[in-house]
Coordinates of C-alpha atoms and ligand atoms in Angstrom, one line a residue:
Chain A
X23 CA 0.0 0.0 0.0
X24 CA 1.4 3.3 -1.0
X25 CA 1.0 6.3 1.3
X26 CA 1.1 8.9 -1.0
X27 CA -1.2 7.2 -3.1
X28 CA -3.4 6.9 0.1
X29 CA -3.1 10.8 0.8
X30 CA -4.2 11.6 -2.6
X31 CA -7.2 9.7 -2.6
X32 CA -8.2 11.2 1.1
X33 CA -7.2 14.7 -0.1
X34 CA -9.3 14.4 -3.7
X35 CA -12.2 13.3 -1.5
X36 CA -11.7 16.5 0.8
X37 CA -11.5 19.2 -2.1
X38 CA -14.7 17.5 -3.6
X39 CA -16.6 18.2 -0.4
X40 CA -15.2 21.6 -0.3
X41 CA -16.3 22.6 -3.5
X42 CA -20.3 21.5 -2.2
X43 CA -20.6 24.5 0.2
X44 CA -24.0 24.7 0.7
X45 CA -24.0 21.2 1.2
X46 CA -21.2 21.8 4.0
X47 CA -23.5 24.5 5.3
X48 CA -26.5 21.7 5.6
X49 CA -24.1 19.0 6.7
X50 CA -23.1 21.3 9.8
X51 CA -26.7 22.7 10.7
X52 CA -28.1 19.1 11.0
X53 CA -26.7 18.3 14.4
X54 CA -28.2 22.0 15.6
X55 CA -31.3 21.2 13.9
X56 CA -31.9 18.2 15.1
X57 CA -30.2 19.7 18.9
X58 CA -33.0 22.9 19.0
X59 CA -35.5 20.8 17.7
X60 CA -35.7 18.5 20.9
X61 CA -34.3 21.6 23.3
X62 CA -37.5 21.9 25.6
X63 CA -37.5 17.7 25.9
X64 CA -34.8 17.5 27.7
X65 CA -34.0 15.1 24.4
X66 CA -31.7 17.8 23.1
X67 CA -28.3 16.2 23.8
X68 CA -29.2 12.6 22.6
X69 CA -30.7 14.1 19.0
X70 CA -27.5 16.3 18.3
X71 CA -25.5 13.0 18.8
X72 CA -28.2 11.5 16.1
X73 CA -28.0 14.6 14.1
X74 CA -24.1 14.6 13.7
X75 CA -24.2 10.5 12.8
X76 CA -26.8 11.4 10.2
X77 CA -24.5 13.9 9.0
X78 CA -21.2 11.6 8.8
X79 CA -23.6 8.6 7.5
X80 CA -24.8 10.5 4.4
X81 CA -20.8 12.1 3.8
X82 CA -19.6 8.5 3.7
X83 CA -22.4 7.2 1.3
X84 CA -21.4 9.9 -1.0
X85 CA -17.9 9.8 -0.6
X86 CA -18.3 6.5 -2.2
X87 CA -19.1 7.7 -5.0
X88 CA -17.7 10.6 -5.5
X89 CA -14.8 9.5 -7.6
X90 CA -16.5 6.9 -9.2
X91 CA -15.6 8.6 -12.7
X92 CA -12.0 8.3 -11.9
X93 CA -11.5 5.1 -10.4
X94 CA -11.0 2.7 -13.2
X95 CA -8.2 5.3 -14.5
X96 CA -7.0 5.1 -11.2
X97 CA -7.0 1.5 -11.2
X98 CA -5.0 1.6 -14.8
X99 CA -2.8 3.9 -13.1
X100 CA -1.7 2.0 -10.4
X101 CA -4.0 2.6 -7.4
X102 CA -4.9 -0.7 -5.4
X103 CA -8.6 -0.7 -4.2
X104 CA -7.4 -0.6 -0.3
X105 CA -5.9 2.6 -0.6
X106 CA -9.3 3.9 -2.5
X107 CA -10.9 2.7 0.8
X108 CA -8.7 4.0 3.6
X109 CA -8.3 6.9 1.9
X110 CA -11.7 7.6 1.8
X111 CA -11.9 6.4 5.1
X112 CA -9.4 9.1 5.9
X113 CA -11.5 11.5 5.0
X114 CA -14.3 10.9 6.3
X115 CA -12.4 10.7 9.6
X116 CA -10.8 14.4 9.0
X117 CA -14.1 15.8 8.4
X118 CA -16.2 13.8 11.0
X119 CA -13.2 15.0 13.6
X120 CA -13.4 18.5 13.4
X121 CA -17.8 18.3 12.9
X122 CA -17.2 16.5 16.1
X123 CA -15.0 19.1 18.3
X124 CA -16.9 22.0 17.4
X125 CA -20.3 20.0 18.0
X126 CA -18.8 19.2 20.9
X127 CA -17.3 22.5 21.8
X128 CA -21.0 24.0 21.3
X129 CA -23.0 21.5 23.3
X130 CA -20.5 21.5 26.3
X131 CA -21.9 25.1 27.0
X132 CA -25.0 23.7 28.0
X133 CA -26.0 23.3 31.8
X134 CA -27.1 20.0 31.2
X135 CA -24.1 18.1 30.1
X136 CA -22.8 16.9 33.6
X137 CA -20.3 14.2 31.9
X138 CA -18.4 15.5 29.3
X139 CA -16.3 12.2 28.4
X140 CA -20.0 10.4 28.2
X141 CA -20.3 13.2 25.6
X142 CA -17.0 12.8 23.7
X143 CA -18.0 8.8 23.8
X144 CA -21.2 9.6 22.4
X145 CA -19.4 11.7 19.7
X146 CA -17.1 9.1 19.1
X147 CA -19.2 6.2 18.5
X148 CA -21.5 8.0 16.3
X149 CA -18.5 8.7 13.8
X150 CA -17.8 4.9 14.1
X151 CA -21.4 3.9 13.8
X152 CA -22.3 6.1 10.9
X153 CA -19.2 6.2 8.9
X154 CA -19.1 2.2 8.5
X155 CA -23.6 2.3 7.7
X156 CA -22.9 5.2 5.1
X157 CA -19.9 3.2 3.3
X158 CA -21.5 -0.3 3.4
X159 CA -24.4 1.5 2.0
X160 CA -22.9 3.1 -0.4
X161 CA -20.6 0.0 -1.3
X162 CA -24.1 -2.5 -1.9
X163 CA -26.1 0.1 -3.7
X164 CA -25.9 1.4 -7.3
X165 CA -27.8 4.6 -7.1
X166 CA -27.9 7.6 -4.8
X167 CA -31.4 8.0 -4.5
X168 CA -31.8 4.1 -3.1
X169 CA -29.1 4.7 -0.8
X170 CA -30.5 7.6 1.1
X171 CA -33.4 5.9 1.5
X172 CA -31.8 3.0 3.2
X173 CA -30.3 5.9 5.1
X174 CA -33.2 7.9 5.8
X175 CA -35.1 4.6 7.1
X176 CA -31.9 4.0 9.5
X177 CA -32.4 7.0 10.8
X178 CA -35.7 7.1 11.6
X179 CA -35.4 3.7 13.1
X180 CA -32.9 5.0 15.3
X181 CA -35.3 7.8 16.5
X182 CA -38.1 5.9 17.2
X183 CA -36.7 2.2 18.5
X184 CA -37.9 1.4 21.9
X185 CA -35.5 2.0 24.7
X186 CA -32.7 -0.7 25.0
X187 CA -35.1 -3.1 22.9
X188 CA -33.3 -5.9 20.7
X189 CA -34.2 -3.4 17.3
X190 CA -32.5 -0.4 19.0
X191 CA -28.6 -2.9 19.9
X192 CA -29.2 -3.8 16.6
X193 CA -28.9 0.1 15.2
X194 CA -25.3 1.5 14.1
X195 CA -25.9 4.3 16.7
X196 CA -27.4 3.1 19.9
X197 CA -23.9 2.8 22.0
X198 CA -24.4 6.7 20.7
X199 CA -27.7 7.1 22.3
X200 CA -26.6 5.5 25.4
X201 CA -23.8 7.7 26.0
X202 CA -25.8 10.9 25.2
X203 CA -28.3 10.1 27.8
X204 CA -25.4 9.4 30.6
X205 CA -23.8 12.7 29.7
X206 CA -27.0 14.2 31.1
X207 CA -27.3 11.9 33.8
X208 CA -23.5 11.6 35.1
X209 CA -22.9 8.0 34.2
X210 CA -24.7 5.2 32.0
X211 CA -27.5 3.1 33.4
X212 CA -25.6 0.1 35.7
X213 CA -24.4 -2.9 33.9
X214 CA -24.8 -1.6 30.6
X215 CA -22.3 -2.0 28.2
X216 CA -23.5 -0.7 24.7
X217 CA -20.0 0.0 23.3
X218 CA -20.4 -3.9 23.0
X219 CA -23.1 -4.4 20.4
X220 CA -22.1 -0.8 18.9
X221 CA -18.4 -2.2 18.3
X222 CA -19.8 -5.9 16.9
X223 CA -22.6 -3.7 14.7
X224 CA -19.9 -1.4 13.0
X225 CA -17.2 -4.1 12.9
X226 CA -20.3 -6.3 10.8
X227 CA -20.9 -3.1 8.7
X228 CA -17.7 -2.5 8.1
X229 CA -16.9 -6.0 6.6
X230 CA -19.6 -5.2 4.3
X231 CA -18.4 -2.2 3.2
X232 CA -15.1 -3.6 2.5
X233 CA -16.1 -7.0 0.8
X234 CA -18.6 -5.2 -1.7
X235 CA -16.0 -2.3 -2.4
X236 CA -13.5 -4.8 -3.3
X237 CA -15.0 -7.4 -5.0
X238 CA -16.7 -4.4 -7.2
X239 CA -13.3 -2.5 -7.8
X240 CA -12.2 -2.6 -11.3
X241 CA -8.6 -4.8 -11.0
X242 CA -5.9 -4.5 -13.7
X243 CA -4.0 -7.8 -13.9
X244 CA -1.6 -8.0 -16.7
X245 CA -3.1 -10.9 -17.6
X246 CA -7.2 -10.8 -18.1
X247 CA -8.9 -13.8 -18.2
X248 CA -12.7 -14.0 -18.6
Chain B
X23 CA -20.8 -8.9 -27.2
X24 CA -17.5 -9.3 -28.7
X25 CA -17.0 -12.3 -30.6
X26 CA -13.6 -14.0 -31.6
X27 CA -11.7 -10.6 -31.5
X28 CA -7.9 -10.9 -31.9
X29 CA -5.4 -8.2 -32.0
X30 CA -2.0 -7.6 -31.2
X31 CA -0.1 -4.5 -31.6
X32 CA 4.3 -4.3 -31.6
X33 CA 5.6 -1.2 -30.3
X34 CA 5.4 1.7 -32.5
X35 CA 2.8 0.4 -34.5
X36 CA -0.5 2.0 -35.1
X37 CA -4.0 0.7 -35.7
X38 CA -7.0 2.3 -36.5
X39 CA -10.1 0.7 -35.5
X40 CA -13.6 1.7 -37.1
X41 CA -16.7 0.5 -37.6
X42 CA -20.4 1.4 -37.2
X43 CA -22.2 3.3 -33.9
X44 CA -23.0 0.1 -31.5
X45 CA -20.6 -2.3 -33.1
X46 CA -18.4 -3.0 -30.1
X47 CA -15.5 -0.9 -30.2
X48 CA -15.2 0.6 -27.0
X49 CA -16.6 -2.5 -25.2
X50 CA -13.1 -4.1 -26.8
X51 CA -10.7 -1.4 -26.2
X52 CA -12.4 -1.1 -22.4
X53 CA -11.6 -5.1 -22.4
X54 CA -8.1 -4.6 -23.4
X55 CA -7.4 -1.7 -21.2
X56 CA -8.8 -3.9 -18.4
X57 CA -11.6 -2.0 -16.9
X58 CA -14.1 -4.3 -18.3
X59 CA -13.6 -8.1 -17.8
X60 CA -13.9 -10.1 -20.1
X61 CA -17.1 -13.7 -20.3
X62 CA -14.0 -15.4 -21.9
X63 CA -11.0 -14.5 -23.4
X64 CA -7.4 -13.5 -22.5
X65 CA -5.9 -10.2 -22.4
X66 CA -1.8 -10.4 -21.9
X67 CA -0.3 -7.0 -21.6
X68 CA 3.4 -6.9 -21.8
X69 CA 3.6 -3.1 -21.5
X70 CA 2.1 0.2 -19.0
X71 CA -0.9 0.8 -20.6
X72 CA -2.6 4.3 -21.1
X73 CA -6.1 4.5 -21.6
X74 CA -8.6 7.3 -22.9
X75 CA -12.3 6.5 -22.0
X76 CA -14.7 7.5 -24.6
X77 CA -16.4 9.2 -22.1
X78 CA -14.4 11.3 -19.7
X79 CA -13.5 9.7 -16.4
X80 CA -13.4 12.9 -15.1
X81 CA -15.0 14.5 -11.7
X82 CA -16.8 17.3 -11.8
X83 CA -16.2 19.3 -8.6
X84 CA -12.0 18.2 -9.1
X85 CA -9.8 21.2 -11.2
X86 CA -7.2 19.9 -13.5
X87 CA -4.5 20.6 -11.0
X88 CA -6.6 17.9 -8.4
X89 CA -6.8 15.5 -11.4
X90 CA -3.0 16.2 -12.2
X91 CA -2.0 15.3 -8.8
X92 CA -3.9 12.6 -8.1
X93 CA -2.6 10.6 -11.6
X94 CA 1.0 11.1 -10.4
X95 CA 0.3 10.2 -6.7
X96 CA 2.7 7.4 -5.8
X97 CA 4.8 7.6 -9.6
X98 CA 8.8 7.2 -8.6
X99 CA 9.1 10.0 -10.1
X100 CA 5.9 12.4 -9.8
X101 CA 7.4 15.5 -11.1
X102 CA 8.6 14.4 -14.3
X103 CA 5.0 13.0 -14.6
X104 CA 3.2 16.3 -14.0
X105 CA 6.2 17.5 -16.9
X106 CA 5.0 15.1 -18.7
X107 CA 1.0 16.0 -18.7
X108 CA 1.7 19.9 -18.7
X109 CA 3.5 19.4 -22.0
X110 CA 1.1 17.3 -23.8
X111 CA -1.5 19.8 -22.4
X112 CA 0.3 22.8 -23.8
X113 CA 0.9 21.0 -27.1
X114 CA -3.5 20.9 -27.1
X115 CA -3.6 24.2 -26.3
X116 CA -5.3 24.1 -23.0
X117 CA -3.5 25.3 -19.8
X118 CA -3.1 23.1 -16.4
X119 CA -2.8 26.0 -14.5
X120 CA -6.5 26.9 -14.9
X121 CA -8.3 27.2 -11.7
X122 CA -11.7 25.6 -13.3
X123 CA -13.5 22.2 -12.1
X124 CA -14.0 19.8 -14.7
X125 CA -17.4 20.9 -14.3
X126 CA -16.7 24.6 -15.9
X127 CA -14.1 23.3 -19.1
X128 CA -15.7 23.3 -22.2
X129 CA -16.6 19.6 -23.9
X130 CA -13.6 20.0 -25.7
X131 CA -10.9 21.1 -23.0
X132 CA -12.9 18.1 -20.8
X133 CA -11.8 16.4 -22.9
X134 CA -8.1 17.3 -23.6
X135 CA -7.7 16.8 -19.6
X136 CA -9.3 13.2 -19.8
X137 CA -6.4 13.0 -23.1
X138 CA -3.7 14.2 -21.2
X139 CA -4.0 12.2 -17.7
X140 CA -4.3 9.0 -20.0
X141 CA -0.4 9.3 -20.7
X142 CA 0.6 9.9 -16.5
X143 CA 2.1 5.9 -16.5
X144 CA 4.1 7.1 -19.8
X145 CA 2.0 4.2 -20.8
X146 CA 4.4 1.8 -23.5
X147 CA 0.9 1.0 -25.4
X148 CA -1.9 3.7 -25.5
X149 CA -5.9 3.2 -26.3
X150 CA -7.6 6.1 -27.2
X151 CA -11.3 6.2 -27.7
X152 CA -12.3 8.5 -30.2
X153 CA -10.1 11.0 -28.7
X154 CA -10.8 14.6 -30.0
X155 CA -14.6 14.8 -29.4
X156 CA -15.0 17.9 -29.4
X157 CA -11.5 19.5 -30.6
X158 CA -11.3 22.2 -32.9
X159 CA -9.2 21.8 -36.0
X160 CA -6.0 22.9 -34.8
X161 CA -6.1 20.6 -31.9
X162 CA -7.1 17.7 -34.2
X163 CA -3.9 18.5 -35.8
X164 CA -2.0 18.6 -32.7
X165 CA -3.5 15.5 -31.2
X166 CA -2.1 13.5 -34.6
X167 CA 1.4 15.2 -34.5
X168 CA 1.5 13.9 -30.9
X169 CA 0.4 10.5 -32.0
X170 CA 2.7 10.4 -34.8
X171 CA 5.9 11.1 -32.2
X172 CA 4.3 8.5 -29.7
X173 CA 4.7 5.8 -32.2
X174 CA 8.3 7.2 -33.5
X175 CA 8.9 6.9 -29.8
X176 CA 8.5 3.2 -29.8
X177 CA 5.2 3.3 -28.5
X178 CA 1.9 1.8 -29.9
X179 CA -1.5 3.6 -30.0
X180 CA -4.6 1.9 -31.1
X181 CA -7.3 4.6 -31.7
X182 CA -11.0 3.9 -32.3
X183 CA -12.5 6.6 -35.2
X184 CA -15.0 7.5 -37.3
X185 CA -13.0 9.8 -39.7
X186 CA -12.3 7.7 -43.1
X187 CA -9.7 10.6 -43.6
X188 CA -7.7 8.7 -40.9
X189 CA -7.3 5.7 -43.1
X190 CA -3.7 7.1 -44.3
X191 CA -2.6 8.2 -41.2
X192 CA -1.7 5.0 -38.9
X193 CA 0.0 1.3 -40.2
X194 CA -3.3 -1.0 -39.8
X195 CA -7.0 -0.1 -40.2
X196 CA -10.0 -2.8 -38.4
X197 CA -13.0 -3.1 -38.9
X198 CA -15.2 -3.8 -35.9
X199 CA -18.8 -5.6 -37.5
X200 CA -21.1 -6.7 -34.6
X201 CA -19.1 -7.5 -32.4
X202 CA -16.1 -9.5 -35.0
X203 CA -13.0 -7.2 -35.7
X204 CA -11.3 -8.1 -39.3
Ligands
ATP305 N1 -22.5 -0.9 -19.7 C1 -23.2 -1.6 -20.7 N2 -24.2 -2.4 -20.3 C2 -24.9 -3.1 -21.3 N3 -24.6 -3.0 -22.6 C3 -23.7 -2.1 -23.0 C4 -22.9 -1.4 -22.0 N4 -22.0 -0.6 -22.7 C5 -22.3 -0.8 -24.0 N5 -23.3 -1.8 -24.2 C6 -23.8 -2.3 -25.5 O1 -22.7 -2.9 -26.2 C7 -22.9 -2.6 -27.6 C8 -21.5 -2.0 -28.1 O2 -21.3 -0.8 -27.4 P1 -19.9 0.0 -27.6 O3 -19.9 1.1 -26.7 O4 -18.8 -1.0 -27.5 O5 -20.1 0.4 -29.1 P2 -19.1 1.3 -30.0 O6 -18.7 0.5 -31.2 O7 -18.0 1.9 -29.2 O8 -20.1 2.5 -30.5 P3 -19.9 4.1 -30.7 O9 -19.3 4.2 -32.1 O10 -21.3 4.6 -30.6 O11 -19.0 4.6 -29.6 C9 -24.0 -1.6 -27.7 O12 -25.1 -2.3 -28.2 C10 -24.3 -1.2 -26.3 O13 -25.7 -1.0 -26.2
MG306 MG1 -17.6 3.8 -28.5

């Protein structure tokens, strides 16, 4: 695996978001949306967790395909399908990073955050969660418009599972969730452990993403054979 | 699609391949650049291959500089590569330095940048599919010149077209009939 190789991919994939700056604009209100949408439910905190995982989920779909023009010339020019992913992986981690500090700069300022590292968890493991459902998404579907629905559908799931039921484990962002609600209430519930089924969910997702990504990538051999 | 096609190319050799709208070209030249696999068949490449998609494999919101340095990313030497690319692009009359997306080029610089990055391998065999869409006259001109020292070079080029003028220009012309090249 070539670095530089690697670096150009992540850095491609960052000018192409810069250049959507509306988009950018959107991508950065969700989590406040979502955060003074829920402000007088005491909900606020747990939503602008969701809010931000919704936003790195639907900049990892369409970082997958945002070079999709280029990659067979990449291929021909030497690029191996790993470094398309971590690069894109890359960037998806520079961008979710610094969403994630100011988010997390801004919602530290209110009263009722008691446990900031329950926040920063929370933060964390929605960039996990999200970043591995938006690129297996991405990586099993052909068409934007089919993706976001899958997305839109997670989402919503997410918003509206039962408390600690079997559906919401089973949701990219519930160790998320979980977090948000014990930096409000100083630590999580006892005994619960939802990094666990978070971790397994995204480690699953992941997989996917990677399998379908590389079995789809175009591969130069020297020698084709049909 | 493609049925029994054969061809094989020695270094500075050129071949001309024509045929009707539909009749398989690009589906071939795709397979022997590799981005298409093949239902049967073998494709053995003994050379760095250079290939020019009949439709741009460009991205929209990347300038030509982005483009530029993400073809040379990991070459030995990446500076004689951008050289390399800035050249050919100055020979077509278009200049890298431009600050525009691929989205703001006209159809025909589009597709001098998609042109140009094809040779950042300094590719020993090049395919180009019907690679001046779009050019104006002089950069027709240019485009053949550049061919022509290619092949003086050593190197092969196969180049799909629809000009018959073209006939005199390169070593071999094929014919590509539903699928059957002759
Ligand atoms: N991605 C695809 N999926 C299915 N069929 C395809 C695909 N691409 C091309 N074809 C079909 O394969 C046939 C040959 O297409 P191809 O692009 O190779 O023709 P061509 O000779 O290059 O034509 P043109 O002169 O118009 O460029 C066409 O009938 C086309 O419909
Ligand atoms: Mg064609």
């Amino acid at each position: 695996m070539s670095m530089s190789r690697t670096l150009a991919v992540c850095r491609a994939h960052l000018r192409e978001l810069s250049r959507r700056k509306l988009a950018i604009c959107l991508l950065l209100g969700l989590p406040l949306a979502f955060y003074f949408a829920a402000f007088d439910d005491g909900l606020a905190i747990s939503f602008a967790t969701v809010g931000f995982g919704w936003s790195v989920a639907i900049i990892s779909l369409f970082s997958t395909q945002s070079l999709s023009a280029i990659t067979p010339r990449l291929a021909l020019l030497g690029f191996r399908p790993v470094e398309m992913v971590v690069g894109r992986v890359l960037s998806i981690a520079c961008y979710g990073i610094v969403l994630g500090a100011l988010l997390f700069a801004f919602l530290q300022t209110d009263d009722v955050v008691s446990s900031p590292s329950h926040l920063l968890a929370s933060l964390g493991f929605a960039l996990l969660g999200s970043c591995t459902a938006g690129l297996a998404v991405g990586a099993v579907t052909d068409r934007e418009m089919e993706a976001m629905l899958v997305l839109i559908g997670l989402v919503s799931l997410t918003l509206v599972a039962e408390w600690d039921s079997l559906l919401s484990k089973m949701l990219p962002m519930y160790a998320t969730d979980r977090h948000a609600w014990a930096a409000v209430n100083g630590q999580l519930q006892p005994g619960s452990t939802p990094w666990k089924s978070t971790v397994l969910v995204s480690a699953v997702l992941g997989l996917i993403a990677i399998v379908a990504t590389l079995v789809r990538s175009p591969r130069i051999d020297r020698t084709i054979s049909g | 699609m493609l049925r029994g096609v054969n061809l094989e190319v020695q270094p500075g050799e050129s071949v001309a391949i024509v045929g009707e709208n539909g009749s398989g070209k690009s589906t071939f030249l795709n397979v022997c650049a590799g981005v298409v696999r093949p239902d049967g068949g073998t494709v053995r490449r003994t050379s760095r291959v250079g290939f020019c998609p009949q439709k741009p494999g460009l991205v929209d919101l990347l300038t030509i500089g982005d483009h530029l340095r993400l073809a040379v990313a990991g070459k030995d030497d990446p500076a004689a590569a951008t050289g390399r690319i800035h050249n050919l692009l100055d020979e077509l009359n278009l200049d890298a330095t431009l600050p525009m997306t691929a989205a703001e080029l006209s159809g025909g610089q589009r597709q001098k940048l998609n042109v140009a990055l094809s040779v950042a391998n300094d590719p020993e065999l090049i395919l180009l599919d019907e690679p001046y869409q779009g050019f104006d006259h002089g950069s027709y001109l240019d485009l053949w010149d550049l061919i022509l020292r290619w092949t003086s070079d050593g190197r092969a080029v196969v180049v799909i077209t629809h000009m018959l003028a073209e006939r005199d220009r390169v070593d071999r012309v094929l014919t590509m009939q539903d699928g059957v090249l002759t």
